[in-house]
PDB file of C-alpha atoms in Angstrom:
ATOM      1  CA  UNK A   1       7.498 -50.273  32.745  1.00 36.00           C
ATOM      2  CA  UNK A   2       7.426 -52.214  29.449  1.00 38.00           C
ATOM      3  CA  UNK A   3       8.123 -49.609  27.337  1.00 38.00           C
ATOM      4  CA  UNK A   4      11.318 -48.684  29.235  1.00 43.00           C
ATOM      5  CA  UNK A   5      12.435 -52.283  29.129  1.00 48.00           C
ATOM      6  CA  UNK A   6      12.101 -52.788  25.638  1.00 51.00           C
ATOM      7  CA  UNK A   7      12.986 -49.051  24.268  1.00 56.00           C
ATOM      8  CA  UNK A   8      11.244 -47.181  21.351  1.00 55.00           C
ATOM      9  CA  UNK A   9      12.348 -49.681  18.631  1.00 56.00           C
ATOM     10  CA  UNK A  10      11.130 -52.879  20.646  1.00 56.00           C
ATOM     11  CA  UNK A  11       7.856 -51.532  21.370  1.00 56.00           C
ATOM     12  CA  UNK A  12       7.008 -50.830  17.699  1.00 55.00           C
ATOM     13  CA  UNK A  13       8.272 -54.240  16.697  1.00 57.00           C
ATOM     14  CA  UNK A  14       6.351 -55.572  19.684  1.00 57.00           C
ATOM     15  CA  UNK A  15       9.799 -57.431  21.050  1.00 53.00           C
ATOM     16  CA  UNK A  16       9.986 -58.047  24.743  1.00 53.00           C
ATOM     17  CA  UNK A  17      13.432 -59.443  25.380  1.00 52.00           C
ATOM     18  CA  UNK A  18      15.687 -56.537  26.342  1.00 50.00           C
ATOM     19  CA  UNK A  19      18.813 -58.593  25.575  1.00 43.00           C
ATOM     20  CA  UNK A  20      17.829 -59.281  21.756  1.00 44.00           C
ATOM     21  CA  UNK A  21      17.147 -55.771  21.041  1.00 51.00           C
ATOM     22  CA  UNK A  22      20.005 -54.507  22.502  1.00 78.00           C
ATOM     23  CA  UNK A  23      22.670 -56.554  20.905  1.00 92.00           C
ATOM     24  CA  UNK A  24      20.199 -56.233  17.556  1.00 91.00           C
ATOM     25  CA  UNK A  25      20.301 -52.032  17.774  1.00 90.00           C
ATOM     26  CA  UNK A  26      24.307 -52.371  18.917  1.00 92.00           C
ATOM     27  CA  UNK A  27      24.764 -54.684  15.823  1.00 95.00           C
ATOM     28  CA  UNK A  28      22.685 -52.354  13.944  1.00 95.00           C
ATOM     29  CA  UNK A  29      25.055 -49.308  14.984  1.00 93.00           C
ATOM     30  CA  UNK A  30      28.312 -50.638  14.423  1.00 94.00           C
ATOM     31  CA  UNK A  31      26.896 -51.727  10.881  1.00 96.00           C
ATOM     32  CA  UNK A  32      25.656 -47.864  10.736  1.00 95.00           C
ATOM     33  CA  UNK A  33      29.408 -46.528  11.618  1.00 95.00           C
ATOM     34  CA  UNK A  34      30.867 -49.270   9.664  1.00 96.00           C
ATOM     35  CA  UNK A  35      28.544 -47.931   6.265  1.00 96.00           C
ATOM     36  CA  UNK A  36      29.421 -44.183   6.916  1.00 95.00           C
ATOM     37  CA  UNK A  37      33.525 -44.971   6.677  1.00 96.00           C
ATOM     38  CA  UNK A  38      34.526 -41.982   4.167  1.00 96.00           C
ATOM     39  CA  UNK A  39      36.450 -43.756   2.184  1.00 95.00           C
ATOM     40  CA  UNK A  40      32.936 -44.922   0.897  1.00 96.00           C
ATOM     41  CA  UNK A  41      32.906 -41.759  -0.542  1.00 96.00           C
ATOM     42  CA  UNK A  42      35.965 -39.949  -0.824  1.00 96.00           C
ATOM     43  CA  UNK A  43      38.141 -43.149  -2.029  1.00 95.00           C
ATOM     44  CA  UNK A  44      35.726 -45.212  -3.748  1.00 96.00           C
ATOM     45  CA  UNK A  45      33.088 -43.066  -5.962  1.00 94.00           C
ATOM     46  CA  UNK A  46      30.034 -43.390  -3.853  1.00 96.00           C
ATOM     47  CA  UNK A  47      27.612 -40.758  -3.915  1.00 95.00           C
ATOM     48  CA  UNK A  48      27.586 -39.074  -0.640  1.00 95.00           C
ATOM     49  CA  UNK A  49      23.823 -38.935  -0.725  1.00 93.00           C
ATOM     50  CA  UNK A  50      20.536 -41.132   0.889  1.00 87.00           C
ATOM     51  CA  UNK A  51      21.164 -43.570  -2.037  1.00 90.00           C
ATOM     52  CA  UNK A  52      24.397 -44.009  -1.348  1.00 94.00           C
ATOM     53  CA  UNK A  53      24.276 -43.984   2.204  1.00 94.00           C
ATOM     54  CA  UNK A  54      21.459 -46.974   1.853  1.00 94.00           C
ATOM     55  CA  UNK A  55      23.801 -48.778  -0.553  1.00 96.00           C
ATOM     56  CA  UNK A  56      26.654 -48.417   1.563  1.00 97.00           C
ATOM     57  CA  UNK A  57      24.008 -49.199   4.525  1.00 97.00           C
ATOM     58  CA  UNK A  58      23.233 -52.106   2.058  1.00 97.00           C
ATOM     59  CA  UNK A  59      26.559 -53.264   1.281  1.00 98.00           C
ATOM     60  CA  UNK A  60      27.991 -53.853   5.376  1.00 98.00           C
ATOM     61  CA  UNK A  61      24.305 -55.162   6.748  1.00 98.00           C
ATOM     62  CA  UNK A  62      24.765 -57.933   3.452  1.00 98.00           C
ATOM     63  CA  UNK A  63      28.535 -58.509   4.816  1.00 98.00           C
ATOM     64  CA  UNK A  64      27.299 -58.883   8.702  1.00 98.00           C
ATOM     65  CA  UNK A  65      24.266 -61.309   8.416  1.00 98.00           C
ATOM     66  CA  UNK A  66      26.257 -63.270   5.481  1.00 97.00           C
ATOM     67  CA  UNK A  67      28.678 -63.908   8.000  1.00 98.00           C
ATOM     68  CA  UNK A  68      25.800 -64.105  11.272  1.00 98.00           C
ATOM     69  CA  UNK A  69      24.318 -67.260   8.696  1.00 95.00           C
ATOM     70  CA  UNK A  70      27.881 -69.316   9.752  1.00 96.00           C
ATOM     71  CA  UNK A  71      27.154 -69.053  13.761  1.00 97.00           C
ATOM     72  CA  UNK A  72      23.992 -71.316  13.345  1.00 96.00           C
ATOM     73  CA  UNK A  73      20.658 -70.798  15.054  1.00 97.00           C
ATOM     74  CA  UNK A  74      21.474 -67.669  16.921  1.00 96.00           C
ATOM     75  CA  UNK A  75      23.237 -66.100  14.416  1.00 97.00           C
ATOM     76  CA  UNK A  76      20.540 -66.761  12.007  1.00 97.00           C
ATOM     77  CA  UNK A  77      18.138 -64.920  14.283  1.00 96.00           C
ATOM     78  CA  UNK A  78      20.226 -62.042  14.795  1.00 96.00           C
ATOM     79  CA  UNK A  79      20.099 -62.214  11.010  1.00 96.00           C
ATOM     80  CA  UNK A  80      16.625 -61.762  11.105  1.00 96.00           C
ATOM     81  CA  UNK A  81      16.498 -59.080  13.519  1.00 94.00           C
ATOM     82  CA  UNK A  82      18.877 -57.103  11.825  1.00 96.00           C
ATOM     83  CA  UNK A  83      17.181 -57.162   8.856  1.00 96.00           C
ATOM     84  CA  UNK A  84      14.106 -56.318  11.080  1.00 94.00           C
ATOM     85  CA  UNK A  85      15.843 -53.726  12.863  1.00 93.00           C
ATOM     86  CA  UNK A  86      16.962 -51.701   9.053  1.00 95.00           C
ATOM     87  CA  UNK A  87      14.051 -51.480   8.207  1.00 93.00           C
ATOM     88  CA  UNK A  88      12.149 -50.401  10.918  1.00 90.00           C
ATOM     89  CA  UNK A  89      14.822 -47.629  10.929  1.00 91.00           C
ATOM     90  CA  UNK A  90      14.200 -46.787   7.385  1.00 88.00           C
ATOM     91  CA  UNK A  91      10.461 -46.918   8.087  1.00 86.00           C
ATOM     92  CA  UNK A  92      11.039 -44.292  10.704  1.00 84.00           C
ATOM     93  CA  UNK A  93      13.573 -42.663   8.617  1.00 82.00           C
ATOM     94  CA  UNK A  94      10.769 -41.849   5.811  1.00 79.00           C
ATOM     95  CA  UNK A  95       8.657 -40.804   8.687  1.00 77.00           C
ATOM     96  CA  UNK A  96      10.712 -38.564   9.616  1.00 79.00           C
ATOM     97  CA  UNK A  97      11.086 -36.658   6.280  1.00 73.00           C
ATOM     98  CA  UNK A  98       7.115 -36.337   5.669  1.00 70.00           C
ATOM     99  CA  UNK A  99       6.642 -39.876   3.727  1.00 67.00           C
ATOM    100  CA  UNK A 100       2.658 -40.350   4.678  1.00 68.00           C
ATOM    101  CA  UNK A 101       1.918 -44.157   5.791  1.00 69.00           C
ATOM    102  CA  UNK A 102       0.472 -45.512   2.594  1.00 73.00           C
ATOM    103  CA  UNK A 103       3.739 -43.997   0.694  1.00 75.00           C
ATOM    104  CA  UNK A 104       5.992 -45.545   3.918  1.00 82.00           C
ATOM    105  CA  UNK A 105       4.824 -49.063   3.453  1.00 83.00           C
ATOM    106  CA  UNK A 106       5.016 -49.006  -0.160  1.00 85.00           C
ATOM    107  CA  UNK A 107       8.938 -47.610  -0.144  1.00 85.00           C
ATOM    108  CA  UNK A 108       9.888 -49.668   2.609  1.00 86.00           C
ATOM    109  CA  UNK A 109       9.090 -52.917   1.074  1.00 89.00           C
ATOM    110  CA  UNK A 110      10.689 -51.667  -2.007  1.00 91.00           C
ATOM    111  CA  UNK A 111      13.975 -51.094  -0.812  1.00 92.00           C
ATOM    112  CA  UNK A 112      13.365 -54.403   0.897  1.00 93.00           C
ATOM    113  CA  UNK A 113      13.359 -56.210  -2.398  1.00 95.00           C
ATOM    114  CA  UNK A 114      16.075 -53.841  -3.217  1.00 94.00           C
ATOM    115  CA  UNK A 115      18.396 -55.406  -0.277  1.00 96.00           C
ATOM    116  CA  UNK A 116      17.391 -58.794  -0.350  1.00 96.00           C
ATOM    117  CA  UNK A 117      18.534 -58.116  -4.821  1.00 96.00           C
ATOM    118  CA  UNK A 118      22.028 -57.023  -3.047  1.00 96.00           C
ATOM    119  CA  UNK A 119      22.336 -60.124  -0.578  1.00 97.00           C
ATOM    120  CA  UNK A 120      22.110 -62.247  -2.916  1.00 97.00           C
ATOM    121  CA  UNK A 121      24.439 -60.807  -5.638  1.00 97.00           C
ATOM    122  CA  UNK A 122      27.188 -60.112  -2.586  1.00 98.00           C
ATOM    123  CA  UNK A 123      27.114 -63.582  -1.243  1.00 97.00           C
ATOM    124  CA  UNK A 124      27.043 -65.229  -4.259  1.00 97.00           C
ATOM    125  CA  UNK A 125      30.248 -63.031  -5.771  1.00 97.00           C
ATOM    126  CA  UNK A 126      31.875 -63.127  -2.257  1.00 97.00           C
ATOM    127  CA  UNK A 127      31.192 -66.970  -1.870  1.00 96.00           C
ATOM    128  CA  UNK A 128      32.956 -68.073  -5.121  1.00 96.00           C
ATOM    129  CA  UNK A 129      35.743 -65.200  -4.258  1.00 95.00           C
ATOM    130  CA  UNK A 130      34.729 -63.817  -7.804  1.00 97.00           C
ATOM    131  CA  UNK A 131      35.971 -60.466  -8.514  1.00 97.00           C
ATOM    132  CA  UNK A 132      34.495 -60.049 -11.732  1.00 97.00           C
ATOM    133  CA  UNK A 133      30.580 -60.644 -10.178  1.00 97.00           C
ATOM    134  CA  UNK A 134      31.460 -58.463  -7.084  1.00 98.00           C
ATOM    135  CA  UNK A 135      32.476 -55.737  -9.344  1.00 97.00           C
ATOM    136  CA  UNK A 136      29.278 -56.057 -11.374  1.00 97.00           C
ATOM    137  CA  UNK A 137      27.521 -56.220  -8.312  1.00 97.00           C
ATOM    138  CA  UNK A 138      28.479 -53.304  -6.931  1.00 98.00           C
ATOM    139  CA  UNK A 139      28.369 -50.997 -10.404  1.00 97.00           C
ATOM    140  CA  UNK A 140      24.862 -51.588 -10.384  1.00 96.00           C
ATOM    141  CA  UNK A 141      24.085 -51.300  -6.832  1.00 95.00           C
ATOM    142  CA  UNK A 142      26.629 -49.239  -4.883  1.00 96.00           C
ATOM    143  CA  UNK A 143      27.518 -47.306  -7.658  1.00 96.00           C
ATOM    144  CA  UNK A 144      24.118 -47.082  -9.351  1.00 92.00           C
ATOM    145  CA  UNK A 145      26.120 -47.549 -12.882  1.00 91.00           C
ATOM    146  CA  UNK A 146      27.375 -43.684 -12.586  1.00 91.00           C
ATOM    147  CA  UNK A 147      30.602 -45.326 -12.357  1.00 90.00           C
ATOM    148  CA  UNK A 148      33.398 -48.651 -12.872  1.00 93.00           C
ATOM    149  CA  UNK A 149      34.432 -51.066  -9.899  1.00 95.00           C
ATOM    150  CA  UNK A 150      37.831 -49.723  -9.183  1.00 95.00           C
ATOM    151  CA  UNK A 151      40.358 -52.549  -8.255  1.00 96.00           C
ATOM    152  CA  UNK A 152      40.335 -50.441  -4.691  1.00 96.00           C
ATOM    153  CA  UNK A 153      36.875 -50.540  -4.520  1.00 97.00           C
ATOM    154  CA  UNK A 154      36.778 -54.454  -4.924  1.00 97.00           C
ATOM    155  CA  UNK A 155      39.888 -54.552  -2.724  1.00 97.00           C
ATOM    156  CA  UNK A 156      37.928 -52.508   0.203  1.00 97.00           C
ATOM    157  CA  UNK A 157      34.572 -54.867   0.029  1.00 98.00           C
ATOM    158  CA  UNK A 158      36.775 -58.059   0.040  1.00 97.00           C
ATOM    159  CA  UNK A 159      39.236 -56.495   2.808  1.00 96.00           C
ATOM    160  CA  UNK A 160      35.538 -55.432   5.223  1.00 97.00           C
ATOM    161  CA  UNK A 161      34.222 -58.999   4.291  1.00 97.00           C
ATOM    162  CA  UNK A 162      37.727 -60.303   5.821  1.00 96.00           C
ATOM    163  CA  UNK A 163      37.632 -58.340   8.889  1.00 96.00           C
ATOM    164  CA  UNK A 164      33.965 -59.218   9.676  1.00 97.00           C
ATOM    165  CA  UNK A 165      34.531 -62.836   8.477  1.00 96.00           C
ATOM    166  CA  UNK A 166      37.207 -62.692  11.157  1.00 96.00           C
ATOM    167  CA  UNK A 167      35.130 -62.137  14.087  1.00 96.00           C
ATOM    168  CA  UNK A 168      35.008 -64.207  16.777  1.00 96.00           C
ATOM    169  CA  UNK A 169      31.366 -66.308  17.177  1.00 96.00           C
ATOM    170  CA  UNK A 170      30.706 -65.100  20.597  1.00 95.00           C
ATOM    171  CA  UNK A 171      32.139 -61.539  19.880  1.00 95.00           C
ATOM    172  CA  UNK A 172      29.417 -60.881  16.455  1.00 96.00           C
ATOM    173  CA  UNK A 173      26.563 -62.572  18.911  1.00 96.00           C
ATOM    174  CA  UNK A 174      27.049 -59.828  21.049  1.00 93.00           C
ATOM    175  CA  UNK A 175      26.633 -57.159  18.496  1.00 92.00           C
ATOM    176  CA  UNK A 176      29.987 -56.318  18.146  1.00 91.00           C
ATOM    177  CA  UNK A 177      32.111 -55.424  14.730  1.00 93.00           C
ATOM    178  CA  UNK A 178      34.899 -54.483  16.572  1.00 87.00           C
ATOM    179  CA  UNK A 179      37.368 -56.827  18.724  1.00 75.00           C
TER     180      UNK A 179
END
């Protein structure tokens, strides 16, 4: 009966509270749908491959838990699980596509340094409103240096951080990115 209360996800994180994994996946999701917007790709120059999709990926779970940091303890955990919740996904992600467990480990903690790299050079750029160090940010990250920040580019990252900055306390606790 465990296993049905907690789902596939909380049983290989070991979490027992139904309630925190299910806002954490729903949070999760929206950040998902939010990351797969096509004008990622078709507007802005992202490569419409599993590097860009994890840098897009990247780019919106940065934006949500920079924003879950301002709703204080609870937010902060949701943080967390997030963060816990991405890459468990990516750990079953490389599972899926043959990765054996030694290699699994080894990638997944990689492109955890990679995110945490990202966090901090979003925050910090979006924090002092500087257009300049978000633009650098994201020609080395989202972009991979293939390509220049447009102004519409820069203009789309500050107009998602708006709309998630927006959000209602109670509404992003519940794993919502959508009023």
């Amino acid at each position: 009966m465990k296993s049905q209360e907690t789902g596939w996800l909380g049983n290989m994180l070991g979490w027992g509270q139904r309630r925190q994994m299910q806002t954490c996946e729903v949070l999760y999701a929206s950040a998902v749908e939010m990351a797969r917007d096509p004008a990622f790709f078709a507007d802005h120059g992202v490569a419409d491959n599993v590097d860009g999709r994890f840098d897009a990926l990247a780019l919106v779970v940065s934006l949500v838990m920079r924003r879950l940091n301002s709703c204080g303890d609870a937010g902060a955990a949701l943080s967390q699980e997030l963060f816990d919740t991405m890459f468990a996904d990516m750990d079953l992600s490389l599972r899926e596509m043959g990765a054996g467990d030694i290699g699994v480990a080894k990638r997944v903690r990689v492109m955890a340094e990679a995110f945490m790299g990202r966090l901090d050079a979003y925050t910090a750029a979006l924090d002092d409103a500087d257009s300049k160090a978000l633009a650098a940010a994201l020609e080395r990250n989202l972009l991979r240096g293939e390509e220049t920040a447009s102004e519409g580019l820069i203009d789309f990252v500050f107009g998602l951080e708006r709309r998630i900055a927006a959000l209602e306390d109670d509404l992003l606790l519940s794993g919502r990115l959508t009023r």
